Tab-separated table of C-alpha atoms and ligand atoms in Angstrom:
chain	number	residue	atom	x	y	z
A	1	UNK	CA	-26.634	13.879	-7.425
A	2	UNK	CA	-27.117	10.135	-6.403
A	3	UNK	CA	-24.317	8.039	-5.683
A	4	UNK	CA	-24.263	4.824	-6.759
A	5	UNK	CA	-24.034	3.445	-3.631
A	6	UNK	CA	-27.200	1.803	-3.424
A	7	UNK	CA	-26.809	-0.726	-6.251
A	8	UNK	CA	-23.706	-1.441	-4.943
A	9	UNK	CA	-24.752	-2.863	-1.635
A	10	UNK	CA	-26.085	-5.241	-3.675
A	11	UNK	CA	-22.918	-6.815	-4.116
A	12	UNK	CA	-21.924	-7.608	-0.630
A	13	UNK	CA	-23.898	-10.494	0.194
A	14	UNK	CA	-24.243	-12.135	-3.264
A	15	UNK	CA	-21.426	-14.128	-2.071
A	16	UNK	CA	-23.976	-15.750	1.064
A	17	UNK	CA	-25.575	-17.024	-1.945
A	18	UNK	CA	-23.830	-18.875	-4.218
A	19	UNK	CA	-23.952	-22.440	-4.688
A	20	UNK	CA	-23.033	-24.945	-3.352
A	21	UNK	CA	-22.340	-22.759	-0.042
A	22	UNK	CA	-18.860	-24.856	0.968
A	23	UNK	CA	-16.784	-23.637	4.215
A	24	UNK	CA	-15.413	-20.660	2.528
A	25	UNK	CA	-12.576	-18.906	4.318
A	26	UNK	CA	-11.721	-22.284	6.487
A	27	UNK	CA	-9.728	-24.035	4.009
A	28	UNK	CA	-5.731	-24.105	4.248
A	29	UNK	CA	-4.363	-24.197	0.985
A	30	UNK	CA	-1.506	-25.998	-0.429
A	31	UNK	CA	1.494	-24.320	0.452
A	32	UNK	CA	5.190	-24.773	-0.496
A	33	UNK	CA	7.513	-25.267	2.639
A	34	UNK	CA	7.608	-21.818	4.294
A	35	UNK	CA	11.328	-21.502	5.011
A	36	UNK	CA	12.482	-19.399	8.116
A	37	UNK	CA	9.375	-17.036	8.189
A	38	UNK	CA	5.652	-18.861	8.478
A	39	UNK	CA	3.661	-16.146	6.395
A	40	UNK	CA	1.295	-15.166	10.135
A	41	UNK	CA	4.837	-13.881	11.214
A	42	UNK	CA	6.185	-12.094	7.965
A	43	UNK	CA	2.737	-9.829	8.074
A	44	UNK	CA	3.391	-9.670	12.099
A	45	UNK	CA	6.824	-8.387	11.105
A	46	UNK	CA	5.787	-5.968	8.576
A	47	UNK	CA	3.217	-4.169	11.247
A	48	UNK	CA	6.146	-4.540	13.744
A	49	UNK	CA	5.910	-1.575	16.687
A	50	UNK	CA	7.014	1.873	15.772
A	51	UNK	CA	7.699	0.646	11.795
A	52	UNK	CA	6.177	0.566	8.434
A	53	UNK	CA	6.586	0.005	5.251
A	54	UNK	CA	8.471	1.885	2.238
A	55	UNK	CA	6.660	1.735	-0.708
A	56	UNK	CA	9.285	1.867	-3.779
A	57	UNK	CA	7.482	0.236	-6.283
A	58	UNK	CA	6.880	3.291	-9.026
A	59	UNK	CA	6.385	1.650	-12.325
A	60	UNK	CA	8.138	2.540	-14.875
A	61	UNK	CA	5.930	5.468	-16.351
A	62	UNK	CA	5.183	6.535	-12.626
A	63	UNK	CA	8.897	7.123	-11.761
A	64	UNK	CA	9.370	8.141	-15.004
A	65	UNK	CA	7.134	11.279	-13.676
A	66	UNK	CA	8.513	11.413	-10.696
A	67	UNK	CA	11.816	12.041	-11.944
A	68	UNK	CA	10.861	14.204	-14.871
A	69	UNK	CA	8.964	17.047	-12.562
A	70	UNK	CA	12.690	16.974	-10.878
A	71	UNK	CA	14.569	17.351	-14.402
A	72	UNK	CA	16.138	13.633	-13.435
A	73	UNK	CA	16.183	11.420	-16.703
A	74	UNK	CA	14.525	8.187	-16.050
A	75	UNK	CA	17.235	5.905	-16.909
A	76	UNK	CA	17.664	2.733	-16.012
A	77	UNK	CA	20.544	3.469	-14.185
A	78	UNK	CA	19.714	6.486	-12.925
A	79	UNK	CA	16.331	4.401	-11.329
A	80	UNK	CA	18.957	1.648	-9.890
A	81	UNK	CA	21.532	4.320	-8.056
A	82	UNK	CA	18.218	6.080	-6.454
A	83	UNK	CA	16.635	2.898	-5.189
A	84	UNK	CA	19.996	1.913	-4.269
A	85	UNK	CA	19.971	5.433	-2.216
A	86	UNK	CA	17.008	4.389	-0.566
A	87	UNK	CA	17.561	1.122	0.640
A	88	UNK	CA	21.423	1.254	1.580
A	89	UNK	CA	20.294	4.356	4.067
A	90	UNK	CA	21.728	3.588	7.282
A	91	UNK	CA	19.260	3.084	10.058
A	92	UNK	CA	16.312	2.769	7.926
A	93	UNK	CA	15.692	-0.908	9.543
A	94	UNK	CA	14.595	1.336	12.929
A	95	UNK	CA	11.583	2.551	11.467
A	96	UNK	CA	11.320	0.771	8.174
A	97	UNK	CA	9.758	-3.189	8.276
A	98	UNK	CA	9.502	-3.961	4.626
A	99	UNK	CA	9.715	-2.484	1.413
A	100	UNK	CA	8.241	-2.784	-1.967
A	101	UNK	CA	10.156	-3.492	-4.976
A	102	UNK	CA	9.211	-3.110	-8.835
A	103	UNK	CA	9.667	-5.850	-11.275
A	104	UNK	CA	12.976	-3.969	-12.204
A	105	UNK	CA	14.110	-3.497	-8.815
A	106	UNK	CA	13.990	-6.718	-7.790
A	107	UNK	CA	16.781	-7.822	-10.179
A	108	UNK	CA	19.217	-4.928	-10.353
A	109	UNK	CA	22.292	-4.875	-7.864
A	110	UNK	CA	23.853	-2.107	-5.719
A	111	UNK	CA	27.200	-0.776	-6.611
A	112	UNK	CA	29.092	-3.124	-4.178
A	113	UNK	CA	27.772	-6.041	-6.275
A	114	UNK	CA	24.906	-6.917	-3.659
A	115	UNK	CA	21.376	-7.581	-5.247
A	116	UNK	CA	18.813	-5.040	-4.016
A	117	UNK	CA	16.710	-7.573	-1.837
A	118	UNK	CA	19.667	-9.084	-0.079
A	119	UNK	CA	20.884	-5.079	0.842
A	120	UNK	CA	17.572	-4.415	2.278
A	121	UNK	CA	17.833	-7.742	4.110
A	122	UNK	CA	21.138	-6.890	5.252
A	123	UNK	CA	19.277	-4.220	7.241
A	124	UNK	CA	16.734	-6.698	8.249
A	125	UNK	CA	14.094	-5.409	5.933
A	126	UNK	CA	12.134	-7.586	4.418
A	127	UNK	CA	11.771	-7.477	0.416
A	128	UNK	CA	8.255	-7.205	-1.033
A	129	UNK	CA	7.172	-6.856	-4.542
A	130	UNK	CA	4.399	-5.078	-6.820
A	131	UNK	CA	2.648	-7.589	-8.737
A	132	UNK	CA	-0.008	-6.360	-10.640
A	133	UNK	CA	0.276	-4.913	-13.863
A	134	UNK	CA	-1.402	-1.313	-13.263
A	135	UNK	CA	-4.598	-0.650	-15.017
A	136	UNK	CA	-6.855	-0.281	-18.053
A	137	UNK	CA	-10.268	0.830	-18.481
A	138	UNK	CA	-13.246	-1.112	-17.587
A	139	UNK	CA	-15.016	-1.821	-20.401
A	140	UNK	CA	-18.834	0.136	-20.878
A	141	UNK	CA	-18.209	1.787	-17.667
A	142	UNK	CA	-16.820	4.911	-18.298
A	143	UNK	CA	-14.498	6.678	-15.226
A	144	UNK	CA	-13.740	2.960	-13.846
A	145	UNK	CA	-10.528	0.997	-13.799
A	146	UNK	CA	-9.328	-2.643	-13.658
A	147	UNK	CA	-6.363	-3.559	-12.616
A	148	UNK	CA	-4.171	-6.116	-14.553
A	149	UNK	CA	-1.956	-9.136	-14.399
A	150	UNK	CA	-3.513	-12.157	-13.267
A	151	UNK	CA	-2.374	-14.101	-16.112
A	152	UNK	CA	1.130	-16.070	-15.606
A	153	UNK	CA	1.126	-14.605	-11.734
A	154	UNK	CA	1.727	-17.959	-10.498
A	155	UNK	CA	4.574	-18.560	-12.442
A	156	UNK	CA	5.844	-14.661	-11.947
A	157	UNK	CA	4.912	-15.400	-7.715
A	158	UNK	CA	7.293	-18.448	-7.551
A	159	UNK	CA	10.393	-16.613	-9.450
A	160	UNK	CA	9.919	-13.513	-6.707
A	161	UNK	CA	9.943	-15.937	-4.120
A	162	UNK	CA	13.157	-17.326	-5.639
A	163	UNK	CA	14.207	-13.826	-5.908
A	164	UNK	CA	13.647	-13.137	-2.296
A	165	UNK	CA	10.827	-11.314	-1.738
A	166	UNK	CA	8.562	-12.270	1.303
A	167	UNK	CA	5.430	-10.489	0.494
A	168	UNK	CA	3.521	-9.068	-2.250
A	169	UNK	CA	1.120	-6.130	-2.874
A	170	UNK	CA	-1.588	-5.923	-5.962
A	171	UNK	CA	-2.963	-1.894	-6.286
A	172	UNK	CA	-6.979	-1.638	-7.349
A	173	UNK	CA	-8.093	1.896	-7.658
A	174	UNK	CA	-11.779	3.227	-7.235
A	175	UNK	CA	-12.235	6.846	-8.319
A	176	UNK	CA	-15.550	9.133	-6.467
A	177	UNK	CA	-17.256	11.040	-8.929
A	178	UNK	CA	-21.226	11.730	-9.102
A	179	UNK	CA	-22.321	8.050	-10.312
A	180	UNK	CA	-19.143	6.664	-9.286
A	181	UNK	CA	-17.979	4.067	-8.541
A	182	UNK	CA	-20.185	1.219	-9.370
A	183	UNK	CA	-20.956	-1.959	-8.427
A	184	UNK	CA	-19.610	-3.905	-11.430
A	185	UNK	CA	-16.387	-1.732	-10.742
A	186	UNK	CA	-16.476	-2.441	-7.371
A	187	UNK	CA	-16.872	-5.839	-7.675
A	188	UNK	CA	-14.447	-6.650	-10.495
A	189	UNK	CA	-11.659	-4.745	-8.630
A	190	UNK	CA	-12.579	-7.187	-5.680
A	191	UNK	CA	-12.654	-10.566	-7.397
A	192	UNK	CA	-9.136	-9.811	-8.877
A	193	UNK	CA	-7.718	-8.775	-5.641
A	194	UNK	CA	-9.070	-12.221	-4.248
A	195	UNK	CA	-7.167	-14.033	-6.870
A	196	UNK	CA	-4.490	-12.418	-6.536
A	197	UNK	CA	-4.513	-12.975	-2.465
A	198	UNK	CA	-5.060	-16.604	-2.728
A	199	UNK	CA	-2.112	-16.728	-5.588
A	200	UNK	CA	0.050	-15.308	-3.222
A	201	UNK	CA	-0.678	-17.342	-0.366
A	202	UNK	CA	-0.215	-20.541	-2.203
A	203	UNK	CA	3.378	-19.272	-3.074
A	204	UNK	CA	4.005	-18.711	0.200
A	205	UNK	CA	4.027	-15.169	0.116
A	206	UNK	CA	1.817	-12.356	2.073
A	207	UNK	CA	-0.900	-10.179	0.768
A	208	UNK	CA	-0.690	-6.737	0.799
A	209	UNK	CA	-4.409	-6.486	-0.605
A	210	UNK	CA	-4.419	-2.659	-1.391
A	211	UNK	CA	-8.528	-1.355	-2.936
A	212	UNK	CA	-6.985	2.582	-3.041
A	213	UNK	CA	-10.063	4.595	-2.922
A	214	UNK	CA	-8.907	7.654	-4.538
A	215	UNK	CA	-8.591	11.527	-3.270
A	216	UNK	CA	-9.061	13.308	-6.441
A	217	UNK	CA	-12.842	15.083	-7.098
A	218	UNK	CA	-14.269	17.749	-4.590
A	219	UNK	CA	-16.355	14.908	-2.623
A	220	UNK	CA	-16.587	15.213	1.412
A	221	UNK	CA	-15.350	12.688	3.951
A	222	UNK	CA	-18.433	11.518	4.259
A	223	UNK	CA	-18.974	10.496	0.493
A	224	UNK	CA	-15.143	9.246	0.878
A	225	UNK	CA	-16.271	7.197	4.212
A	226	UNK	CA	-19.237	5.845	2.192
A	227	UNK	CA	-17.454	4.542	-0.750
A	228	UNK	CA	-15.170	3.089	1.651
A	229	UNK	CA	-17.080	1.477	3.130
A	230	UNK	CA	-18.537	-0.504	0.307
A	231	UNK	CA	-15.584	-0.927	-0.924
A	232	UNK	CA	-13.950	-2.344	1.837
A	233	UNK	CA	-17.366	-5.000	2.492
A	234	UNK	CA	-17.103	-6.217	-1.059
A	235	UNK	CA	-12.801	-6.661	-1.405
A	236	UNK	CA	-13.712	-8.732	1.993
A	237	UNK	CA	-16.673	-10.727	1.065
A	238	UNK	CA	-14.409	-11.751	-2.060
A	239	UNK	CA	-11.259	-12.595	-0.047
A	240	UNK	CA	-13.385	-14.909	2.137
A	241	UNK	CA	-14.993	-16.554	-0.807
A	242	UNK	CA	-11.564	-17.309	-2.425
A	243	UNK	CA	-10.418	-19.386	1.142
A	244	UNK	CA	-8.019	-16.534	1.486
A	245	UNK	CA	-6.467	-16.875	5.371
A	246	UNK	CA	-7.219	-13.331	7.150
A	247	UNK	CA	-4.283	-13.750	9.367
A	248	UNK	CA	-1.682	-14.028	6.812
A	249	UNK	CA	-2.369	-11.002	4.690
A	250	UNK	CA	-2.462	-7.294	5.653
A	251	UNK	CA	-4.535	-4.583	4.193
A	252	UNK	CA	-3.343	-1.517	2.782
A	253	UNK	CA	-6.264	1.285	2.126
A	254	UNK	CA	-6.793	5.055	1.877
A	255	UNK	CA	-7.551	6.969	5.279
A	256	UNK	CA	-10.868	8.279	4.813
A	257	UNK	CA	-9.874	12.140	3.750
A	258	UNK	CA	-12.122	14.945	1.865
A	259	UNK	CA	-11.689	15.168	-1.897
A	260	UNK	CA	-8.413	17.192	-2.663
A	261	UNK	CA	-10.823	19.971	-4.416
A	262	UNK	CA	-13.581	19.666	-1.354
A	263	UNK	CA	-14.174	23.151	-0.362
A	264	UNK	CA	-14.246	22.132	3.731
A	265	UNK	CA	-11.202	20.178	4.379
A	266	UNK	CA	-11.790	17.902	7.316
A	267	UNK	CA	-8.481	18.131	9.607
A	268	UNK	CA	-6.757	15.419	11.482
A	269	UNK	CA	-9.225	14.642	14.529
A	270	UNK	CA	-12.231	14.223	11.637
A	271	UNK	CA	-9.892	12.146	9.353
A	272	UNK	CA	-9.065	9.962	12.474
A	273	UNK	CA	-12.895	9.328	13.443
A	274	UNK	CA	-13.947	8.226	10.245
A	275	UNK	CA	-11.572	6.315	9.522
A	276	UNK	CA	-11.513	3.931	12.412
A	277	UNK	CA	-15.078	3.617	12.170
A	278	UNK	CA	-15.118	3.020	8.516
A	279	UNK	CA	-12.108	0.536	9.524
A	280	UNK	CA	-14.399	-0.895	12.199
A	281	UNK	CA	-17.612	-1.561	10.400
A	282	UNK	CA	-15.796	-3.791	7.678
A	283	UNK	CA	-12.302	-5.272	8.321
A	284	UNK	CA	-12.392	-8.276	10.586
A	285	UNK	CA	-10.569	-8.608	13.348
A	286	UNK	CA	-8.436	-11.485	12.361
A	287	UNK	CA	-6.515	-9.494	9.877
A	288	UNK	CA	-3.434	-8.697	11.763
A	289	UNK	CA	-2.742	-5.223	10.252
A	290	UNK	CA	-4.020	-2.130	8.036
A	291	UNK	CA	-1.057	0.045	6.546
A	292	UNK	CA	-1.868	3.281	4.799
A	293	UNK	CA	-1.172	4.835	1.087
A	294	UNK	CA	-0.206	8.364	1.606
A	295	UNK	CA	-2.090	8.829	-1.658
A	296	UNK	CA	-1.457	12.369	-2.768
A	297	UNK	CA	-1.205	14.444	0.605
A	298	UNK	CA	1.749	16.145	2.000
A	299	UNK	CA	4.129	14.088	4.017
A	300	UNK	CA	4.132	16.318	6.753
A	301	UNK	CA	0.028	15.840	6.715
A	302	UNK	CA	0.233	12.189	5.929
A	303	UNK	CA	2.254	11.636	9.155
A	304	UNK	CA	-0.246	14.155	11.533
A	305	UNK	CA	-2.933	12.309	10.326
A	306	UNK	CA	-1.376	8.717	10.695
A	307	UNK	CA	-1.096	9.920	14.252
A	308	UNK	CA	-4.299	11.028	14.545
A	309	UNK	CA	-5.185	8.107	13.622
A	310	UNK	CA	-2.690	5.772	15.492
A	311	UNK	CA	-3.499	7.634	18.695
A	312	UNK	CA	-7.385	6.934	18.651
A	313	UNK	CA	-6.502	3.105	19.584
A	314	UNK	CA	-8.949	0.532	20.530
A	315	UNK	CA	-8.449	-1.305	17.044
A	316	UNK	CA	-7.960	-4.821	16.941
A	317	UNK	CA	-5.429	-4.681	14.618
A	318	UNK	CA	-1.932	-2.998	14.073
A	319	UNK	CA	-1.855	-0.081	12.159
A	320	UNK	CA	1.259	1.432	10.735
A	321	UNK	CA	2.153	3.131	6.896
A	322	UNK	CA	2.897	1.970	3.589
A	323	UNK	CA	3.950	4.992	2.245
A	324	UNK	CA	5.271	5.805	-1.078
A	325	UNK	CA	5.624	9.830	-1.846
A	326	UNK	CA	5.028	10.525	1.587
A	327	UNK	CA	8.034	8.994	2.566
A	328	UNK	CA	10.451	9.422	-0.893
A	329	UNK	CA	9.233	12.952	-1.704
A	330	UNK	CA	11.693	14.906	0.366
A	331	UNK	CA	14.889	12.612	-0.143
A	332	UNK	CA	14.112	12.853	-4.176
A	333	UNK	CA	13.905	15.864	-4.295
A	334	UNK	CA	17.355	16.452	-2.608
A	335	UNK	CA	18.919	14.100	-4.670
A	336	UNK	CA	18.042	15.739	-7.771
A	337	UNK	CA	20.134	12.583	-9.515
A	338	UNK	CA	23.447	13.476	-8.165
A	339	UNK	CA	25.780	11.898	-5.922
A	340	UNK	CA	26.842	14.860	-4.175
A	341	UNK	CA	23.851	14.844	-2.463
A	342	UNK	CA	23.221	11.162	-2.026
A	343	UNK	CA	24.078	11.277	2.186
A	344	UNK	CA	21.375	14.111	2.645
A	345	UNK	CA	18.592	12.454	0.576
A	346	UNK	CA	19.340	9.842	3.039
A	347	UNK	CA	19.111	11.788	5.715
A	348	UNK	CA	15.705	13.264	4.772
A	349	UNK	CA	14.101	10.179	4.017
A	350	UNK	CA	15.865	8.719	7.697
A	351	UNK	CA	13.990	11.552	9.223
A	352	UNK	CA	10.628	10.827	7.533
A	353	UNK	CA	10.978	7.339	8.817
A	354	UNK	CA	11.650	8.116	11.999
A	355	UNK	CA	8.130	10.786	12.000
A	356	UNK	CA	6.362	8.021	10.277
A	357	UNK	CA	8.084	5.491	12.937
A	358	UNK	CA	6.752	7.771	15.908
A	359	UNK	CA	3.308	8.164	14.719
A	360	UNK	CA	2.730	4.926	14.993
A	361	UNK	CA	3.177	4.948	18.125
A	362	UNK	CA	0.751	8.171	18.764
A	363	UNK	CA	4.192	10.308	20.015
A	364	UNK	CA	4.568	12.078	16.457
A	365	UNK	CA	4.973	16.268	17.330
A	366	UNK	CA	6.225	19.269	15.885
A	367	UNK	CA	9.157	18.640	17.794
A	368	UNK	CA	9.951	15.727	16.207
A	369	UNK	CA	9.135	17.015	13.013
A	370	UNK	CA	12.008	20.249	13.492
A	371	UNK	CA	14.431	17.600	14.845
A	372	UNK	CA	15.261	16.911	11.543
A	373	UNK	CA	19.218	17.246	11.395
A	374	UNK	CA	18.958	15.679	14.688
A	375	UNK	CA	21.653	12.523	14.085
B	1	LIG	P1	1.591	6.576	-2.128
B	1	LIG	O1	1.865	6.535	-0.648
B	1	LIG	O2	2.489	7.528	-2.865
B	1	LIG	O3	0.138	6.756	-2.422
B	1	LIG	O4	2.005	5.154	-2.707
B	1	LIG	C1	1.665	4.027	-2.014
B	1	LIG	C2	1.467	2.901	-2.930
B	1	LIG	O5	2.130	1.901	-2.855
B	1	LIG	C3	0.398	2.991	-3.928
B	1	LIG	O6	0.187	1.738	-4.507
């Protein structure tokens, strides 16, 4: 088995070369008037102490999904009264920074008439928004994905910005397998998170520039810390070749885990090491913050290993959570789509904030974890 890993360290300084070589990274770009929050402090904000963000941007055929392995019919009201659950959960703004909306989201209104970015405001969240268009297959290389929806995205950036939202995220997912990924996957993934970067920035809105390297596949941690690695070289050698301003965009990645079927499961100490180094060796220090993607594992693991790695320290940058099932699982599954049990889905996803919220800070325990009912 040879990983491909070789030709794709080919990619990383191809970007040294091209012509003519002009001051890339150094440029500001036009920008529309900024309004109350410069975009340096909206990603400060979002990687605020002891908070994170809630990822509630399911498409529709992901929610779909989620909803159907819960018997909950994915309508569209049925989507509106459980983000509406979500957001409107009292004292989620402790814990909770930002949060990411869908296209659908963004528009629909809670039941007291208020739309869903100005409730989350209302708890001094601030409103983010999934821009890409999920992905399709990358042509002649079989296994490999490209994500979508850099077409119209400056037009669809300046109605979200209308609409509220402050920052933006754009997914890109690399799968492990025995001659995967690739470079040409690599780098196509890279260039269109780039794009979609600088796009943001012009609008005036913040980066959530997420390259998920995925769990599935019975890989190791360190074939996981080796694809993230090159991953994580090439999405930055492409950001700094499309002027994209480090400081106002966060990064959102995988924590370097072994493959969900890998027979030796590295536990929380392991997870932490690599991943700070991996962090270490290829995200510069001017990038203000690296948030998570629970990606798959428990939420109860997701949070022991965000500590973990939260604990370690001696980063240069903040690092907090942008989780989506490992913060919604629990309160969705108590909801089950009724009202009844709309105050206890609140209270379980309170309580997974507030783990999330602690870990952070390194102070996450069983403790906290049984304190559950605790008001
Ligand atoms: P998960 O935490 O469920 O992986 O979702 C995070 C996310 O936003 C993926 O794009």
């Amino acid at each position: 088995m040879k990983p491909a890993l070789e030709t794709v360290g080919k990619t990383m300084t191809t970007h040294a070369h091209s012509t003519p070589i002009s001051p890339g990274g150094a440029a500001t770009p036009n920008r529309p008037t900024m309004g109350p929050l410069a975009l340096a402090a909206t990603a400060a904000a979002l990687v605020a102490p002891g908070k994170g963000i809630l990822a509630a941007d399911e498409s529709l055929p992901t929610i779909g999904k989620r909803f159907k392995a819960l018997d909950i019919p994915s309508t569209e009201e049925n989507r509106r009264a459980y983000r509406e659950l979500l957001f409107t959960t009292p004292g989620l703004g402790e814990c909770i920074s930002g949060v990411i909306l869908f296209d659908e989201t963004i528009r629909q209104k809670t039941s007291s008439g208020a739309l869903m970015p100005g409730s989350l405001t209302a708890q001094g969240i601030i409103p983010g928004i999934k821009v890409d268009k999920g992905t399709m297959a990358l042509p002649g290389f079989a296994g490999e994905k490209i994500t979508q929806g850099l077409d119209g995205l400056r037009e669809r950036l300046a109605e979200y910005r209308q609409l509220g939202a402050r920052f933006t995220k754009w997914r890109a997912v690399i799968a492990i397998g025995e001659s995967l990924p690739t470079a040409a996957g690599i780098a196509a993934n890279s260039r269109a998170l780039a794009l979609f970067a600088a796009l943001s920035q012009e609008a005036g809105l913040v980066p959530v520039v997420e390259p998920e390297v995925l769990m599935d596949g019975d890989h190791t941690l360190a074939r996981c810390e080796e694809v993230t690695n090159a991953t994580l070289q090439a999405v930055f050698a492409a950001l700094f070749e499309h002027r994209v301003v480090l400081e106002e965009m966060l990064l959102k990645t995988g924590m370097v885990l072994s493959g969900k079927d890998c027979p030796e499961q590295a536990d929380a100490g392991k997870v932490a090491e690599a991943t700070i180094r991996c962090l270490r060796r290829t995200v510069p220090a001017a990038v203000p913050g690296i948030v998570f993607l629970s990606g798959g594992q428990s939420d109860v693991a997701a949070t022991e290993r965000l500590n973990a790695i939260c604990r370690a320290g001696g980063v240069p940058w903040k690092l907090s959570f942008s989780f989506g099932r490992a913060l919604q699982d629990a309160a969705m599954k108590t909801w089950q789509g009724s009202s009844a049990n709309v105050a206890a889905a609140q209270a379980a996803l309170r309580h997974r904030a507030r783990c999330n919220g602690l870990a952070v800070q390194g102070k996450y325990s069983a403790q906290a974890e049984r304190d559950h009912l605790a008001p």
